[in-house]
């Protein structure tokens, strides 16, 4: 059974950086891992999804230019490097697993519990 566990969140000043991790454990059979985020009172928004077989990342407009996804296949960890963080990046960041490469959260069948990122102004 797959499980996902995010880590790496915290409080950072505007312009700072954070690197989030998503550890996938158990029997890994999902073709895609993805990052989403959800701000207070907002819906869950896509950031990026990663094709595990091809090692390719796809970025939503919200993530282009400042965020970079990568995978350590040996450790089954998906990373999200976030640079030049802004107060509007404050949110809970979630990792998700699915078998369709999409920005639509409904296609992901497994979610982690999230890690909180707070960016101070």
Short mmCIF file of C-alpha atoms in Angstrom, two decimals:
data_model
loop_
_atom_site.label_atom_id
_atom_site.label_comp_id
_atom_site.label_asym_id
_atom_site.label_seq_id
_atom_site.Cartn_x
_atom_site.Cartn_y
_atom_site.Cartn_z
CA UNK A 1 0.00 0.00 0.00
CA UNK A 2 1.34 3.38 -1.00
CA UNK A 3 1.74 6.14 1.50
CA UNK A 4 2.93 9.70 1.03
CA UNK A 5 4.54 11.91 3.65
CA UNK A 6 5.49 15.53 3.08
CA UNK A 7 8.12 17.45 5.01
CA UNK A 8 10.25 20.54 4.75
CA UNK A 9 7.71 23.26 5.34
CA UNK A 10 8.26 26.16 7.70
CA UNK A 11 8.42 29.90 8.11
CA UNK A 12 10.54 31.86 5.66
CA UNK A 13 10.94 35.52 4.79
CA UNK A 14 9.95 37.00 1.46
CA UNK A 15 12.59 36.15 -1.10
CA UNK A 16 13.71 33.06 0.75
CA UNK A 17 13.78 29.44 -0.33
CA UNK A 18 12.47 26.11 0.89
CA UNK A 19 12.81 22.57 -0.37
CA UNK A 20 9.86 20.30 0.28
CA UNK A 21 10.09 16.53 0.27
CA UNK A 22 7.46 13.89 -0.41
CA UNK A 23 8.47 10.42 0.67
CA UNK A 24 6.57 7.63 -1.05
CA UNK A 25 6.57 4.34 0.83
CA UNK A 26 4.97 0.96 0.39
CA UNK A 27 4.28 -0.60 -3.00
CA UNK A 28 4.81 2.25 -5.46
CA UNK A 29 2.65 1.75 -8.54
CA UNK A 30 1.57 5.25 -9.44
CA UNK A 31 2.84 6.72 -12.68
CA UNK A 32 2.70 10.32 -11.54
CA UNK A 33 3.47 12.27 -8.41
CA UNK A 34 2.30 15.82 -8.07
CA UNK A 35 2.41 18.88 -5.85
CA UNK A 36 -0.64 20.97 -5.00
CA UNK A 37 -1.17 23.73 -2.48
CA UNK A 38 -4.13 25.10 -0.62
CA UNK A 39 -4.24 28.52 0.98
CA UNK A 40 -6.62 29.47 3.79
CA UNK A 41 -10.18 29.41 2.53
CA UNK A 42 -9.08 28.52 -0.98
CA UNK A 43 -9.37 25.50 -3.22
CA UNK A 44 -6.49 23.12 -3.80
CA UNK A 45 -4.37 24.46 -6.67
CA UNK A 46 -1.95 22.52 -8.87
CA UNK A 47 1.73 23.29 -9.06
CA UNK A 48 3.45 20.47 -10.90
CA UNK A 49 3.21 16.79 -11.77
CA UNK A 50 6.09 14.43 -12.42
CA UNK A 51 6.19 11.48 -14.81
CA UNK A 52 8.03 8.87 -12.78
CA UNK A 53 8.96 6.67 -15.74
CA UNK A 54 10.27 9.45 -17.95
CA UNK A 55 11.65 11.67 -15.22
CA UNK A 56 9.82 14.65 -16.66
CA UNK A 57 8.20 17.48 -14.74
CA UNK A 58 5.30 19.59 -15.96
CA UNK A 59 4.57 22.95 -14.37
CA UNK A 60 1.39 24.89 -13.91
CA UNK A 61 1.68 28.63 -14.50
CA UNK A 62 1.71 29.23 -10.75
CA UNK A 63 4.94 27.27 -10.43
CA UNK A 64 6.84 28.27 -13.55
CA UNK A 65 10.09 30.12 -13.01
CA UNK A 66 10.38 29.79 -9.23
CA UNK A 67 9.59 26.16 -8.45
CA UNK A 68 11.47 23.05 -9.55
CA UNK A 69 10.38 19.45 -9.07
CA UNK A 70 12.83 16.57 -8.97
CA UNK A 71 12.92 12.94 -7.92
CA UNK A 72 15.37 10.72 -6.12
CA UNK A 73 14.21 7.42 -7.57
CA UNK A 74 16.40 5.33 -5.31
CA UNK A 75 14.78 6.85 -2.23
CA UNK A 76 11.30 7.32 -3.74
CA UNK A 77 11.31 10.99 -2.81
CA UNK A 78 9.74 13.79 -4.82
CA UNK A 79 11.17 17.23 -4.10
CA UNK A 80 9.89 20.73 -4.69
CA UNK A 81 12.52 23.45 -4.62
CA UNK A 82 10.86 26.81 -4.10
CA UNK A 83 12.82 30.02 -4.62
CA UNK A 84 12.02 33.72 -4.27
CA UNK A 85 9.06 32.95 -2.08
CA UNK A 86 6.29 35.51 -1.70
CA UNK A 87 3.60 36.00 0.96
CA UNK A 88 1.00 34.68 -1.51
CA UNK A 89 2.86 31.35 -1.51
CA UNK A 90 1.66 30.83 2.07
CA UNK A 91 -0.33 27.59 1.99
CA UNK A 92 -0.42 23.95 2.93
CA UNK A 93 1.51 22.00 0.32
CA UNK A 94 0.33 18.51 -0.60
CA UNK A 95 1.90 15.65 -2.47
CA UNK A 96 -0.37 13.35 -4.49
CA UNK A 97 -0.08 10.13 -6.50
CA UNK A 98 -2.04 9.08 -9.56
CA UNK A 99 -1.93 7.35 -12.91
CA UNK A 100 -2.90 10.30 -15.10
CA UNK A 101 -0.66 13.24 -15.78
CA UNK A 102 -2.98 16.13 -15.06
CA UNK A 103 -3.38 19.29 -13.01
CA UNK A 104 -6.85 18.10 -11.96
CA UNK A 105 -6.77 17.03 -8.33
CA UNK A 106 -9.69 14.63 -8.85
CA UNK A 107 -7.44 12.24 -10.76
CA UNK A 108 -5.08 11.67 -7.85
CA UNK A 109 -6.06 8.76 -5.62
CA UNK A 110 -3.56 9.18 -2.80
CA UNK A 111 -2.64 12.27 -0.81
CA UNK A 112 -0.21 13.11 1.93
CA UNK A 113 -1.20 15.06 5.02
CA UNK A 114 0.49 18.24 3.83
CA UNK A 115 3.25 20.50 5.07
CA UNK A 116 2.68 24.13 5.99
CA UNK A 117 4.63 26.92 4.34
CA UNK A 118 4.41 30.44 5.73
CA UNK A 119 6.08 33.35 4.00
CA UNK A 120 6.39 36.54 6.02
CA UNK A 121 6.35 39.94 4.39
#
